[in-house]
Amino acid sequence: MEPKEKLLNILSRSLERSTFKKLVLSRPKDKSVIRSEAKRIGGENGEQIRLETFYTDGKARQTNISALAAASALCEAFMDQYRQLNLMTTGGDCEAKISKGGKMFVSSAPNEGEATAPEPHNKEKNHILKENVPCDFLEKLGICDENGRVYDKKQPKFRQINRFLEYVRDISAQLPENELRILDLCCGKSYLSFAVYYYFTKLCGKKVELTGVDLKPDVIQYCSETASELGYDGMNFICADISKLETKNQPHLVMSLHACDIATDIVLETAVRQRAKVILSTPCCHKELFRHYDKELPGWNALGGLAEQSMLRQKMSEALTDALRCLYLESEGYEVSAVELTDPENTPKNLLIRAVRRNLSENVSKARREEYVRLRDSFYGASGGIR
């Protein structure tokens, strides 16, 4: 059986038997396109396939295709516009690829799965912040208009804010019920500061004292003016070096979005020094460990040829850096998890380190500290990492 015929047969069977879950078209030929996704939807006119295409300018366009014609349409779209197709069904997955020379390869067909119902035609996304609902801080920050319509180019930022708020909601049980003290370190333009303040004050009815800290005077002035114009009286912004920051009262939550390179280490060290109950930090720009590459150091030596390729060493440096950060927090008595912040298509800086202070035994903390120091020194040598 020819690859095209095989793929068409697999698509047709998954649609006819209602085992089709999702299809993703990637590696587009058009550089203005990111990818396309297809899913089954129900409606008054019967079952259809909704094909949504995402573009590099932040826009997305949807096309509805009759379920009867969908197999052929999806197959043709793949062959004309993309080089990879991934089909997910209740019986397993199938992958198809087209080489640069134009040769198609199709993996084995999925097993027979159970039939499922399509999604409702107008399924509402379960966001904490709703689209098309006016929101003062989102409008002020240029994410939506006065009617709550999120601008196309701001959709990734809107999704990022909502996802972060979901993590905030998940850890809210670890925080005091009424009054909260929050620090946003290396706050920048403070999208998340305003979102978290809005969530706790407007949606949860809590009293919040939130302080944003950054080294840039113009950023602090902008944030201070924005908070004042919004009437967010519990927000305060200061220009300061976070490594020297001292607060009168212990913060309940310390957060930081994309503090660059070792700034994330300083954020975590400061949060630990302030004995924060909860830490939410998204690192970025992992340069420090990459610069410490030395074949003579035990850690790098153990990796051998795995670290010789520059690009692969960079990726390993990112993973090792964040793993060491998690170990450091565990050694300080925190329960830690590293989770995905949002869709990787929205931002490559996609890791969230989530830490909650627990009453861990001294032996456990000591063991984690010894492990952290051993690994830190084996990759950094005499300098680098959180000391």
Short mmCIF file of C-alpha atoms in Angstrom, two decimals:
data_model
loop_
_atom_site.label_atom_id
_atom_site.label_comp_id
_atom_site.label_asym_id
_atom_site.label_seq_id
_atom_site.Cartn_x
_atom_site.Cartn_y
_atom_site.Cartn_z
CA MET A 1 0.00 0.00 0.00
CA GLU A 2 1.34 3.43 -0.95
CA PRO A 3 2.08 5.79 2.00
CA LYS A 4 -0.61 8.30 0.94
CA GLU A 5 -3.22 5.57 0.65
CA LYS A 6 -2.14 4.13 4.02
CA LEU A 7 -2.43 7.52 5.73
CA LEU A 8 -5.79 8.25 4.14
CA ASN A 9 -7.06 4.86 5.30
CA ILE A 10 -5.85 5.47 8.89
CA LEU A 11 -7.48 8.92 9.00
CA SER A 12 -10.74 7.61 7.55
CA ARG A 13 -11.00 4.72 10.01
CA SER A 14 -10.29 6.96 13.02
CA LEU A 15 -13.01 9.38 11.93
CA GLU A 16 -15.57 6.73 10.98
CA ARG A 17 -15.11 4.91 14.31
CA SER A 18 -14.95 8.13 16.37
CA THR A 19 -11.54 7.22 17.84
CA PHE A 20 -9.97 10.42 16.45
CA LYS A 21 -8.78 12.65 19.33
CA LYS A 22 -6.44 15.24 17.82
CA LEU A 23 -4.22 15.85 14.81
CA VAL A 24 -1.20 18.17 14.63
CA LEU A 25 0.44 19.37 11.42
CA SER A 26 3.96 20.74 11.98
CA ARG A 27 7.21 21.63 10.17
CA PRO A 28 5.31 23.97 7.80
CA LYS A 29 6.68 24.98 4.39
CA ASP A 30 5.32 28.51 4.89
CA LYS A 31 7.54 30.31 7.44
CA SER A 32 4.65 32.55 8.55
CA VAL A 33 2.88 29.43 9.92
CA ILE A 34 3.70 27.74 13.24
CA ARG A 35 1.44 24.68 13.09
CA SER A 36 -2.17 23.52 12.59
CA GLU A 37 -4.32 21.46 14.94
CA ALA A 38 -7.51 19.53 14.17
CA LYS A 39 -10.15 18.23 16.56
CA ARG A 40 -13.69 16.86 16.34
CA ILE A 41 -16.57 19.17 17.27
CA GLY A 42 -20.31 18.63 17.38
CA GLY A 43 -23.06 21.01 16.35
CA GLU A 44 -26.47 21.46 14.77
CA ASN A 45 -25.09 20.47 11.37
CA GLY A 46 -23.56 17.25 12.64
CA GLU A 47 -19.98 16.36 13.47
CA GLN A 48 -17.21 18.45 11.94
CA ILE A 49 -13.44 18.76 12.12
CA ARG A 50 -12.15 22.14 13.24
CA LEU A 51 -8.74 22.93 11.76
CA GLU A 52 -7.01 25.80 13.55
CA THR A 53 -3.82 27.30 12.10
CA PHE A 54 -1.43 29.34 14.26
CA TYR A 55 0.76 32.07 12.74
CA THR A 56 3.98 33.76 13.82
CA ASP A 57 2.21 37.15 14.08
CA GLY A 58 0.13 35.78 16.96
CA LYS A 59 -3.04 35.26 14.94
CA ALA A 60 -4.99 32.03 14.58
CA ARG A 61 -7.52 31.08 11.91
CA GLN A 62 -10.15 28.35 12.07
CA THR A 63 -11.78 26.29 9.33
CA ASN A 64 -14.58 23.77 9.85
CA ILE A 65 -14.59 20.70 7.61
CA SER A 66 -17.36 18.13 7.25
CA ALA A 67 -16.36 14.90 9.01
CA LEU A 68 -17.13 12.99 5.80
CA ALA A 69 -14.60 15.04 3.79
CA ALA A 70 -12.07 15.55 6.59
CA ALA A 71 -9.76 12.59 5.95
CA SER A 72 -9.04 13.65 2.38
CA ALA A 73 -8.78 17.36 3.30
CA LEU A 74 -6.35 16.73 6.17
CA CYS A 75 -4.23 14.40 4.06
CA GLU A 76 -4.00 16.97 1.25
CA ALA A 77 -3.22 19.81 3.69
CA PHE A 78 -0.38 17.74 5.13
CA MET A 79 1.13 16.88 1.76
CA ASP A 80 0.82 20.41 0.35
CA GLN A 81 1.83 22.55 3.33
CA TYR A 82 3.66 20.52 6.00
CA ARG A 83 6.33 17.86 6.51
CA GLN A 84 5.03 16.16 9.66
CA LEU A 85 1.66 14.88 10.85
CA ASN A 86 0.85 13.43 14.27
CA LEU A 87 -2.50 11.73 14.79
CA MET A 88 -3.69 10.86 18.29
CA THR A 89 -6.51 8.33 18.71
CA THR A 90 -7.98 6.38 21.61
CA GLY A 91 -6.17 3.33 20.26
CA GLY A 92 -2.74 4.93 19.98
CA ASP A 93 -0.83 7.38 17.81
CA CYS A 94 0.33 7.55 14.21
CA GLU A 95 3.07 9.70 12.67
CA ALA A 96 3.70 10.66 9.06
CA LYS A 97 6.71 12.53 7.70
CA ILE A 98 7.81 13.87 4.34
CA SER A 99 11.54 14.07 3.66
CA LYS A 100 13.19 17.03 1.92
CA GLY A 101 13.34 14.83 -1.13
CA GLY A 102 9.56 14.41 -1.05
CA LYS A 103 9.42 10.81 0.18
CA MET A 104 6.60 10.05 2.62
CA PHE A 105 6.88 7.69 5.60
CA VAL A 106 3.86 6.58 7.64
CA SER A 107 4.18 4.66 10.92
CA SER A 108 2.03 1.68 11.77
CA ALA A 109 -1.70 2.16 12.23
CA PRO A 110 -3.07 2.66 15.76
CA ASN A 111 -4.91 -0.15 17.50
CA GLU A 112 -8.68 -0.18 17.61
CA GLY A 113 -9.77 2.22 20.34
CA GLU A 114 -13.01 3.18 22.02
CA ALA A 115 -15.38 5.65 20.37
CA THR A 116 -15.62 9.08 22.00
CA ALA A 117 -17.98 12.02 21.66
CA PRO A 118 -16.78 15.22 19.93
CA GLU A 119 -16.27 18.44 21.84
CA PRO A 120 -19.18 20.92 21.99
CA HIS A 121 -19.08 23.42 19.13
CA ASN A 122 -18.63 26.42 21.43
CA LYS A 123 -16.71 24.90 24.32
CA GLU A 124 -15.72 27.66 26.73
CA LYS A 125 -12.10 27.75 27.87
CA ASN A 126 -11.90 27.44 31.63
CA HIS A 127 -9.64 30.42 32.21
CA ILE A 128 -9.50 32.29 35.51
CA LEU A 129 -9.48 35.53 33.52
CA LYS A 130 -12.18 35.30 30.86
CA GLU A 131 -11.99 36.60 27.34
CA ASN A 132 -14.54 39.26 26.36
CA VAL A 133 -15.02 40.20 30.01
CA PRO A 134 -13.67 43.68 30.89
CA CYS A 135 -10.61 43.60 33.17
CA ASP A 136 -9.00 46.84 34.30
CA PHE A 137 -5.36 45.76 34.56
CA LEU A 138 -5.41 43.78 31.29
CA GLU A 139 -6.77 46.82 29.49
CA LYS A 140 -4.25 49.13 31.17
CA LEU A 141 -1.34 46.86 30.18
CA GLY A 142 -2.52 46.71 26.57
CA ILE A 143 -3.56 43.07 26.55
CA CYS A 144 -7.26 43.60 25.86
CA ASP A 145 -9.61 46.40 24.82
CA GLU A 146 -12.26 48.04 27.01
CA ASN A 147 -14.71 45.23 26.23
CA GLY A 148 -12.28 42.52 27.29
CA ARG A 149 -11.38 41.32 23.79
CA VAL A 150 -7.81 40.07 23.92
CA TYR A 151 -5.68 41.42 21.09
CA ASP A 152 -4.42 38.73 18.69
CA LYS A 153 -0.74 39.49 19.35
CA LYS A 154 -1.34 39.36 23.12
CA GLN A 155 -2.97 35.92 23.16
CA PRO A 156 0.29 34.15 24.25
CA LYS A 157 0.73 36.62 27.12
CA PHE A 158 -2.94 36.19 28.11
CA ARG A 159 -2.53 32.40 28.19
CA GLN A 160 0.72 32.73 30.16
CA ILE A 161 -0.95 34.94 32.79
CA ASN A 162 -3.88 32.56 33.12
CA ARG A 163 -1.65 29.53 33.48
CA PHE A 164 0.44 31.24 36.14
CA LEU A 165 -2.73 32.14 38.04
CA GLU A 166 -3.77 28.49 37.93
CA TYR A 167 -0.54 27.60 39.73
CA VAL A 168 -1.17 30.42 42.19
CA ARG A 169 -4.65 29.03 42.82
CA ASP A 170 -3.17 25.56 43.35
CA ILE A 171 -0.85 26.78 46.12
CA SER A 172 -3.27 29.28 47.70
CA ALA A 173 -4.15 26.73 50.41
CA GLN A 174 -0.56 27.09 51.66
CA LEU A 175 -1.05 30.83 52.19
CA PRO A 176 -2.86 32.78 54.95
CA GLU A 177 -6.60 33.15 54.49
CA ASN A 178 -6.92 36.91 54.88
CA GLU A 179 -3.81 39.07 54.57
CA LEU A 180 -0.95 38.29 52.19
CA ARG A 181 2.55 39.68 51.77
CA ILE A 182 3.96 39.09 48.30
CA LEU A 183 7.32 39.94 46.71
CA ASP A 184 7.88 40.06 42.94
CA LEU A 185 11.67 40.09 42.45
CA CYS A 186 13.15 41.37 39.17
CA CYS A 187 9.57 42.39 38.46
CA GLY A 188 10.10 44.15 35.11
CA LYS A 189 6.79 45.49 33.75
CA SER A 190 5.00 43.36 36.36
CA TYR A 191 2.36 41.63 34.27
CA LEU A 192 2.22 38.86 36.86
CA SER A 193 2.30 41.26 39.79
CA PHE A 194 -0.86 42.97 38.59
CA ALA A 195 -2.46 39.62 37.72
CA VAL A 196 -1.74 38.09 41.15
CA TYR A 197 -2.86 41.24 42.97
CA TYR A 198 -6.09 41.27 40.94
CA TYR A 199 -6.68 37.56 41.59
CA PHE A 200 -6.28 37.73 45.35
CA THR A 201 -8.03 41.09 45.91
CA LYS A 202 -10.79 41.12 43.28
CA LEU A 203 -11.54 37.41 42.92
CA CYS A 204 -10.63 36.08 46.37
CA GLY A 205 -11.42 39.12 48.50
CA LYS A 206 -8.12 39.12 50.38
CA LYS A 207 -6.03 42.01 51.61
CA VAL A 208 -2.68 42.05 49.81
CA GLU A 209 0.57 43.90 50.32
CA LEU A 210 2.59 43.33 47.14
CA THR A 211 6.05 44.79 46.56
CA GLY A 212 7.77 44.70 43.19
CA VAL A 213 11.55 45.11 43.09
CA ASP A 214 13.74 45.89 40.09
CA LEU A 215 17.00 47.72 39.31
CA LYS A 216 15.58 49.85 36.48
CA PRO A 217 14.19 53.24 37.66
CA ASP A 218 12.07 53.77 34.53
CA VAL A 219 10.37 50.39 34.99
CA ILE A 220 9.66 51.10 38.67
CA GLN A 221 8.20 54.49 37.78
CA TYR A 222 5.96 52.95 35.11
CA CYS A 223 4.69 50.24 37.46
CA SER A 224 4.10 52.70 40.30
CA GLU A 225 2.11 55.01 38.05
CA THR A 226 0.10 52.11 36.62
CA ALA A 227 -0.79 50.81 40.10
CA SER A 228 -1.84 54.31 41.18
CA GLU A 229 -4.03 54.81 38.09
CA LEU A 230 -5.70 51.45 38.70
CA GLY A 231 -6.29 52.25 42.37
CA TYR A 232 -4.29 49.21 43.47
CA ASP A 233 -3.34 50.73 46.82
CA GLY A 234 -1.72 47.56 48.15
CA MET A 235 0.96 47.57 45.46
CA ASN A 236 4.34 49.19 46.00
CA PHE A 237 7.39 49.26 43.70
CA ILE A 238 10.96 49.98 44.74
CA CYS A 239 14.24 50.32 42.87
CA ALA A 240 16.74 48.12 44.69
CA ASP A 241 19.32 45.34 44.42
CA ILE A 242 17.43 42.17 45.42
CA SER A 243 20.64 40.56 46.73
CA LYS A 244 20.71 43.22 49.47
CA LEU A 245 16.97 43.35 50.03
CA GLU A 246 15.71 43.14 53.61
CA THR A 247 12.05 43.20 54.58
CA LYS A 248 10.43 43.92 57.91
CA ASN A 249 8.02 41.01 57.67
CA GLN A 250 8.38 37.51 56.26
CA PRO A 251 6.80 37.27 52.77
CA HIS A 252 4.21 34.58 52.23
CA LEU A 253 4.86 34.35 48.47
CA VAL A 254 7.95 35.25 46.44
CA MET A 255 7.55 35.19 42.66
CA SER A 256 9.73 35.99 39.69
CA LEU A 257 9.15 35.78 35.95
CA HIS A 258 12.16 35.19 33.69
CA ALA A 259 14.90 36.62 35.88
CA CYS A 260 17.88 36.37 33.55
CA ASP A 261 20.71 33.90 34.15
CA ILE A 262 22.14 34.13 37.71
CA ALA A 263 19.41 36.63 38.64
CA THR A 264 17.21 33.57 39.21
CA ASP A 265 19.81 32.21 41.65
CA ILE A 266 19.75 35.53 43.51
CA VAL A 267 15.93 35.44 43.55
CA LEU A 268 15.90 31.96 45.10
CA GLU A 269 18.64 32.80 47.59
CA THR A 270 16.78 35.98 48.63
CA ALA A 271 13.48 34.12 48.95
CA VAL A 272 15.12 31.50 51.18
CA ARG A 273 16.82 34.20 53.27
CA GLN A 274 13.44 35.90 53.74
CA ARG A 275 11.96 32.49 54.68
CA ALA A 276 9.18 32.75 52.10
CA LYS A 277 6.42 30.20 52.53
CA VAL A 278 5.96 29.69 48.77
CA ILE A 279 8.28 30.42 45.82
CA LEU A 280 7.20 30.56 42.17
CA SER A 281 10.07 31.27 39.78
CA THR A 282 10.49 30.90 36.01
CA PRO A 283 14.20 30.94 35.00
CA CYS A 284 15.64 31.98 31.65
CA CYS A 285 18.95 32.62 29.83
CA HIS A 286 20.99 29.81 31.42
CA LYS A 287 24.50 31.06 30.61
CA GLU A 288 26.51 30.66 33.80
CA LEU A 289 26.97 26.88 33.90
CA PHE A 290 27.62 26.76 30.15
CA ARG A 291 30.54 29.13 30.71
CA HIS A 292 31.96 26.81 33.39
CA TYR A 293 32.44 23.92 30.96
CA ASP A 294 35.75 22.28 31.79
CA LYS A 295 36.62 18.69 30.92
CA GLU A 296 38.78 18.52 34.04
CA LEU A 297 35.82 19.08 36.40
CA PRO A 298 34.33 15.77 37.66
CA GLY A 299 30.81 16.46 36.45
CA TRP A 300 31.74 17.43 32.90
CA ASN A 301 34.34 14.68 32.76
CA ALA A 302 31.68 12.10 33.65
CA LEU A 303 29.54 13.26 30.74
CA GLY A 304 32.42 12.67 28.33
CA GLY A 305 31.39 12.90 24.70
CA LEU A 306 27.80 13.78 25.65
CA ALA A 307 28.93 17.36 26.36
CA GLU A 308 31.19 17.91 23.36
CA GLN A 309 28.56 19.33 21.02
CA SER A 310 27.97 22.99 21.88
CA MET A 311 24.20 22.99 21.33
CA LEU A 312 23.68 19.80 23.32
CA ARG A 313 25.94 21.10 26.09
CA GLN A 314 23.79 24.24 26.23
CA LYS A 315 20.62 22.19 26.67
CA MET A 316 22.27 20.03 29.32
CA SER A 317 23.47 23.19 31.08
CA GLU A 318 19.89 24.46 31.26
CA ALA A 319 18.58 21.20 32.72
CA LEU A 320 21.48 20.84 35.15
CA THR A 321 21.17 24.44 36.34
CA ASP A 322 17.49 24.09 37.18
CA ALA A 323 18.02 20.64 38.72
CA LEU A 324 20.66 22.17 41.01
CA ARG A 325 18.26 24.98 41.91
CA CYS A 326 15.63 22.44 42.89
CA LEU A 327 18.18 20.56 45.01
CA TYR A 328 19.22 23.80 46.71
CA LEU A 329 15.61 24.59 47.66
CA GLU A 330 15.08 21.06 48.95
CA SER A 331 18.20 21.42 51.08
CA GLU A 332 16.57 24.50 52.62
CA GLY A 333 13.44 22.60 53.62
CA TYR A 334 11.21 23.15 50.58
CA GLU A 335 9.09 20.64 48.74
CA VAL A 336 9.91 21.36 45.10
CA SER A 337 8.50 20.57 41.67
CA ALA A 338 9.52 21.73 38.20
CA VAL A 339 6.49 22.09 35.94
CA GLU A 340 5.60 23.41 32.49
CA LEU A 341 4.35 26.98 32.64
CA THR A 342 2.46 27.15 29.35
CA ASP A 343 2.46 25.87 25.76
CA PRO A 344 6.07 25.73 24.50
CA GLU A 345 4.86 27.44 21.32
CA ASN A 346 4.14 30.58 23.39
CA THR A 347 7.62 30.88 24.87
CA PRO A 348 10.76 28.72 25.03
CA LYS A 349 11.26 29.99 28.61
CA ASN A 350 8.69 27.58 29.87
CA LEU A 351 9.82 26.06 33.18
CA LEU A 352 8.27 27.00 36.51
CA ILE A 353 10.04 26.08 39.75
CA ARG A 354 7.41 25.74 42.47
CA ALA A 355 8.55 25.41 46.08
CA VAL A 356 6.58 25.19 49.35
CA ARG A 357 8.33 25.34 52.71
CA ARG A 358 7.77 22.16 54.75
CA ASN A 359 8.93 20.96 58.14
CA LEU A 360 11.43 18.48 56.76
CA SER A 361 13.68 16.62 59.13
CA GLU A 362 17.20 17.90 59.68
CA ASN A 363 18.64 14.65 58.30
CA VAL A 364 16.70 15.00 55.04
CA SER A 365 17.76 18.64 54.57
CA LYS A 366 21.37 17.77 55.39
CA ALA A 367 21.42 14.94 52.86
CA ARG A 368 19.99 17.17 50.14
CA ARG A 369 22.51 19.88 50.99
CA GLU A 370 25.41 17.45 50.68
CA GLU A 371 24.09 16.23 47.33
CA TYR A 372 23.63 19.80 46.10
CA VAL A 373 27.16 20.87 47.12
CA ARG A 374 28.70 17.75 45.57
CA LEU A 375 27.00 18.28 42.21
CA ARG A 376 27.45 22.06 42.24
CA ASP A 377 31.18 21.78 42.83
CA SER A 378 31.60 19.00 40.28
CA PHE A 379 30.17 21.22 37.50
CA TYR A 380 31.08 24.74 38.66
CA GLY A 381 34.36 24.12 40.42
CA ALA A 382 35.34 26.76 42.97
CA SER A 383 32.76 29.34 41.82
CA GLY A 384 29.24 29.56 40.47
CA GLY A 385 25.88 28.29 41.62
CA ILE A 386 24.19 29.30 44.84
CA ARG A 387 26.89 29.15 47.50
#
